[in-house]
PDB file of C-alpha atoms in Angstrom:
ATOM      1  CA  MET A   2     -35.476  84.287  34.172  1.00 67.00           C
ATOM      2  CA  ASP A   3     -34.196  84.371  37.704  1.00 80.00           C
ATOM      3  CA  THR A   4     -35.697  86.751  40.206  1.00 83.00           C
ATOM      4  CA  LEU A   5     -34.445  88.084  43.476  1.00 84.00           C
ATOM      5  CA  GLN A   6     -37.147  89.063  45.969  1.00 84.00           C
ATOM      6  CA  LEU A   7     -36.327  91.713  48.539  1.00 86.00           C
ATOM      7  CA  ARG A   8     -38.559  92.183  51.559  1.00 82.00           C
ATOM      8  CA  THR A   9     -38.190  94.273  54.673  1.00 81.00           C
ATOM      9  CA  ASP A  10     -39.575  93.866  58.145  1.00 75.00           C
ATOM     10  CA  ASP A  11     -40.827  97.459  57.988  1.00 72.00           C
ATOM     11  CA  ASP A  12     -43.587  97.731  55.369  1.00 70.00           C
ATOM     12  CA  ARG A  13     -43.482 101.522  55.525  1.00 70.00           C
ATOM     13  CA  ALA A  14     -39.859 101.528  54.375  1.00 76.00           C
ATOM     14  CA  ILE A  15     -40.157  99.182  51.389  1.00 81.00           C
ATOM     15  CA  GLY A  16     -40.735 102.179  49.113  1.00 84.00           C
ATOM     16  CA  ASP A  17     -37.326 103.537  50.150  1.00 87.00           C
ATOM     17  CA  LEU A  18     -35.736 100.224  49.180  1.00 87.00           C
ATOM     18  CA  LEU A  19     -37.525 100.353  45.825  1.00 90.00           C
ATOM     19  CA  THR A  20     -36.145 103.864  45.271  1.00 91.00           C
ATOM     20  CA  ALA A  21     -32.608 102.788  46.212  1.00 92.00           C
ATOM     21  CA  LEU A  22     -32.724  99.865  43.774  1.00 92.00           C
ATOM     22  CA  GLY A  23     -34.274 101.963  41.001  1.00 93.00           C
ATOM     23  CA  ALA A  24     -31.474 104.522  41.297  1.00 94.00           C
ATOM     24  CA  GLN A  25     -28.885 101.953  40.177  1.00 94.00           C
ATOM     25  CA  ALA A  26     -28.182 102.194  36.433  1.00 93.00           C
ATOM     26  CA  GLU A  27     -27.459  98.457  36.175  1.00 91.00           C
ATOM     27  CA  LEU A  28     -30.949  97.684  37.478  1.00 92.00           C
ATOM     28  CA  ARG A  29     -32.983  99.930  35.175  1.00 90.00           C
ATOM     29  CA  GLY A  30     -35.833  97.926  33.718  1.00 91.00           C
ATOM     30  CA  ARG A  31     -35.171  95.048  36.122  1.00 91.00           C
ATOM     31  CA  VAL A  32     -36.899  96.303  39.303  1.00 93.00           C
ATOM     32  CA  ARG A  33     -40.599  95.666  39.877  1.00 90.00           C
ATOM     33  CA  GLU A  34     -43.027  96.342  42.686  1.00 87.00           C
ATOM     34  CA  ARG A  35     -44.912  93.242  43.746  1.00 85.00           C
ATOM     35  CA  TYR A  36     -48.166  93.037  45.615  1.00 79.00           C
ATOM     36  CA  GLU A  37     -49.868  90.098  47.178  1.00 72.00           C
ATOM     37  CA  ASN A  38     -53.522  89.440  47.721  1.00 68.00           C
ATOM     38  CA  GLY A  39     -54.643  90.356  51.196  1.00 62.00           C
ATOM     39  CA  PRO A  40     -57.622  89.061  53.127  1.00 64.00           C
ATOM     40  CA  ASP A  41     -60.759  88.569  51.047  1.00 64.00           C
ATOM     41  CA  ASP A  42     -58.652  88.709  47.865  1.00 61.00           C
ATOM     42  CA  THR A  43     -58.068  92.464  48.163  1.00 59.00           C
ATOM     43  CA  MET A  44     -54.762  93.919  47.050  1.00 55.00           C
ATOM     44  CA  SER A  45     -52.573  94.664  50.025  1.00 57.00           C
ATOM     45  CA  ALA A  46     -49.825  97.238  50.311  1.00 57.00           C
ATOM     46  CA  LEU A  47     -46.514  96.761  48.537  1.00 58.00           C
ATOM     47  CA  GLN A  48     -45.143  93.530  49.903  1.00 77.00           C
ATOM     48  CA  TYR A  49     -41.791  93.147  48.183  1.00 82.00           C
ATOM     49  CA  VAL A  50     -39.498  94.341  45.437  1.00 86.00           C
ATOM     50  CA  GLU A  51     -38.360  91.971  42.718  1.00 87.00           C
ATOM     51  CA  VAL A  52     -35.193  92.223  40.638  1.00 89.00           C
ATOM     52  CA  VAL A  53     -35.312  90.283  37.370  1.00 87.00           C
ATOM     53  CA  VAL A  54     -32.121  88.682  36.083  1.00 81.00           C
ATOM     54  CA  PRO A  55     -32.072  86.967  32.665  1.00 73.00           C
ATOM     55  CA  ALA A  56     -31.482  83.237  33.182  1.00 67.00           C
ATOM     56  CA  LEU A  57     -28.677  83.212  30.634  1.00 64.00           C
ATOM     57  CA  ALA A  58     -27.093  86.458  31.778  1.00 63.00           C
ATOM     58  CA  GLY A  59     -23.389  86.611  31.119  1.00 72.00           C
ATOM     59  CA  SER A  60     -21.001  86.949  33.999  1.00 77.00           C
ATOM     60  CA  THR A  61     -20.512  90.673  33.344  1.00 80.00           C
ATOM     61  CA  VAL A  62     -24.264  91.355  33.494  1.00 80.00           C
ATOM     62  CA  LEU A  63     -24.671  89.159  36.562  1.00 81.00           C
ATOM     63  CA  LEU A  64     -21.748  90.817  38.330  1.00 82.00           C
ATOM     64  CA  GLY A  65     -23.264  94.250  37.556  1.00 86.00           C
ATOM     65  CA  VAL A  66     -26.635  93.172  38.982  1.00 86.00           C
ATOM     66  CA  VAL A  67     -25.083  91.668  42.114  1.00 85.00           C
ATOM     67  CA  ARG A  68     -22.990  94.754  42.788  1.00 88.00           C
ATOM     68  CA  ALA A  69     -25.885  97.144  42.100  1.00 91.00           C
ATOM     69  CA  VAL A  70     -28.238  95.257  44.441  1.00 89.00           C
ATOM     70  CA  ALA A  71     -25.508  95.087  47.089  1.00 86.00           C
ATOM     71  CA  LYS A  72     -24.823  98.821  46.804  1.00 89.00           C
ATOM     72  CA  ALA A  73     -28.530  99.698  47.020  1.00 91.00           C
ATOM     73  CA  VAL A  74     -29.219  97.366  49.965  1.00 87.00           C
ATOM     74  CA  SER A  75     -26.103  98.499  51.854  1.00 85.00           C
ATOM     75  CA  GLY A  76     -26.938 102.171  51.346  1.00 85.00           C
ATOM     76  CA  TYR A  77     -30.554 101.598  52.315  1.00 85.00           C
ATOM     77  CA  LEU A  78     -29.656  99.802  55.544  1.00 82.00           C
ATOM     78  CA  ILE A  79     -27.006 102.327  56.536  1.00 80.00           C
ATOM     79  CA  GLU A  80     -29.402 105.217  55.904  1.00 82.00           C
ATOM     80  CA  ARG A  81     -32.135 103.558  57.963  1.00 78.00           C
ATOM     81  CA  GLU A  82     -29.699 103.027  60.824  1.00 76.00           C
ATOM     82  CA  GLN A  83     -28.492 106.645  60.649  1.00 75.00           C
ATOM     83  CA  GLN A  84     -32.105 107.817  60.814  1.00 73.00           C
ATOM     84  CA  ARG A  85     -32.404 105.756  63.980  1.00 65.00           C
ATOM     85  CA  ALA A  86     -35.391 104.070  62.430  1.00 56.00           C
ATOM     86  CA  GLY A  87     -34.718 100.936  64.418  1.00 60.00           C
ATOM     87  CA  THR A  88     -33.266  97.720  63.157  1.00 63.00           C
ATOM     88  CA  VAL A  89     -34.416  96.889  59.662  1.00 69.00           C
ATOM     89  CA  THR A  90     -33.783  93.550  58.029  1.00 74.00           C
ATOM     90  CA  VAL A  91     -33.818  92.933  54.286  1.00 78.00           C
ATOM     91  CA  ARG A  92     -34.602  89.370  53.242  1.00 79.00           C
ATOM     92  CA  LEU A  93     -33.328  88.157  49.868  1.00 78.00           C
ATOM     93  CA  THR A  94     -34.929  85.130  48.260  1.00 79.00           C
ATOM     94  CA  GLY A  95     -33.565  83.813  45.002  1.00 79.00           C
ATOM     95  CA  ARG A  96     -33.330  80.577  43.081  1.00 76.00           C
ATOM     96  CA  SER A  97     -33.011  78.282  46.100  1.00 75.00           C
ATOM     97  CA  GLY A  98     -36.077  79.711  47.830  1.00 77.00           C
ATOM     98  CA  GLU A  99     -34.116  79.978  51.061  1.00 80.00           C
ATOM     99  CA  PRO A 100     -34.261  83.499  52.507  1.00 79.00           C
ATOM    100  CA  ILE A 101     -31.006  85.251  53.381  1.00 78.00           C
ATOM    101  CA  GLU A 102     -31.252  88.068  55.911  1.00 78.00           C
ATOM    102  CA  ILE A 103     -29.113  91.203  55.952  1.00 76.00           C
ATOM    103  CA  THR A 104     -29.148  93.836  58.682  1.00 72.00           C
ATOM    104  CA  ALA A 105     -27.226  97.078  58.989  1.00 64.00           C
ATOM    105  CA  SER A 106     -24.656  95.329  61.152  1.00 60.00           C
ATOM    106  CA  GLY A 107     -24.105  92.769  58.400  1.00 52.00           C
ATOM    107  CA  VAL A 108     -23.559  94.997  55.382  1.00 56.00           C
ATOM    108  CA  ARG A 109     -19.941  93.994  55.036  1.00 61.00           C
ATOM    109  CA  HIS A 110     -20.609  90.893  52.923  1.00 66.00           C
ATOM    110  CA  VAL A 111     -23.698  91.973  51.004  1.00 71.00           C
ATOM    111  CA  GLU A 112     -22.318  91.169  47.517  1.00 71.00           C
ATOM    112  CA  ALA A 113     -21.580  87.593  48.557  1.00 73.00           C
ATOM    113  CA  LEU A 114     -25.058  87.250  50.095  1.00 72.00           C
ATOM    114  CA  VAL A 115     -26.788  88.630  46.971  1.00 75.00           C
ATOM    115  CA  ALA A 116     -24.797  86.230  44.777  1.00 74.00           C
ATOM    116  CA  GLU A 117     -25.681  83.362  47.114  1.00 74.00           C
ATOM    117  CA  ALA A 118     -29.383  84.243  46.936  1.00 72.00           C
ATOM    118  CA  LEU A 119     -29.178  84.191  43.138  1.00 74.00           C
ATOM    119  CA  GLY A 120     -27.443  80.811  43.265  1.00 72.00           C
ATOM    120  CA  HIS A 121     -24.169  82.049  41.788  1.00 64.00           C
ATOM    121  CA  ASP A 122     -20.614  82.347  42.974  1.00 58.00           C
ATOM    122  CA  ALA A 123     -19.682  85.487  44.857  1.00 55.00           C
ATOM    123  CA  PRO A 124     -17.964  88.204  42.841  1.00 54.00           C
ATOM    124  CA  PRO A 125     -14.201  88.416  43.337  1.00 53.00           C
ATOM    125  CA  GLY A 126     -13.271  90.532  46.340  1.00 54.00           C
ATOM    126  CA  SER A 127     -16.759  90.437  47.868  1.00 50.00           C
ATOM    127  CA  ALA A 128     -15.751  88.402  50.925  1.00 47.00           C
ATOM    128  CA  GLU A 129     -13.676  91.212  52.373  1.00 43.00           C
TER     129      GLU A 129
END
């Protein structure tokens, strides 16, 4: 299985990102909350959201996941900006392990960035 980790630079807002991802029909059953051990091995607050993608997912399933994540992340970032909550960055980490950052000013190419994080080609029309 491939996973896509989504983190924000505002820990208080990660729950909103989780909600946005969970609202996408294509992601039902694929979104998980992840916690990391804090100091002294205590559980810390929600650290990131993980989207699970079957390793052998067909192109239709993969395209649906990419578009759903892109829609959720774009909507989340735009809403945060409209609330004047300050600049929020979402970091995607997929197969390569290299983080890709998206901010509200960069929501134009989110599908291509999500596909890149998952190590797949961008969906057609996503570079617009």
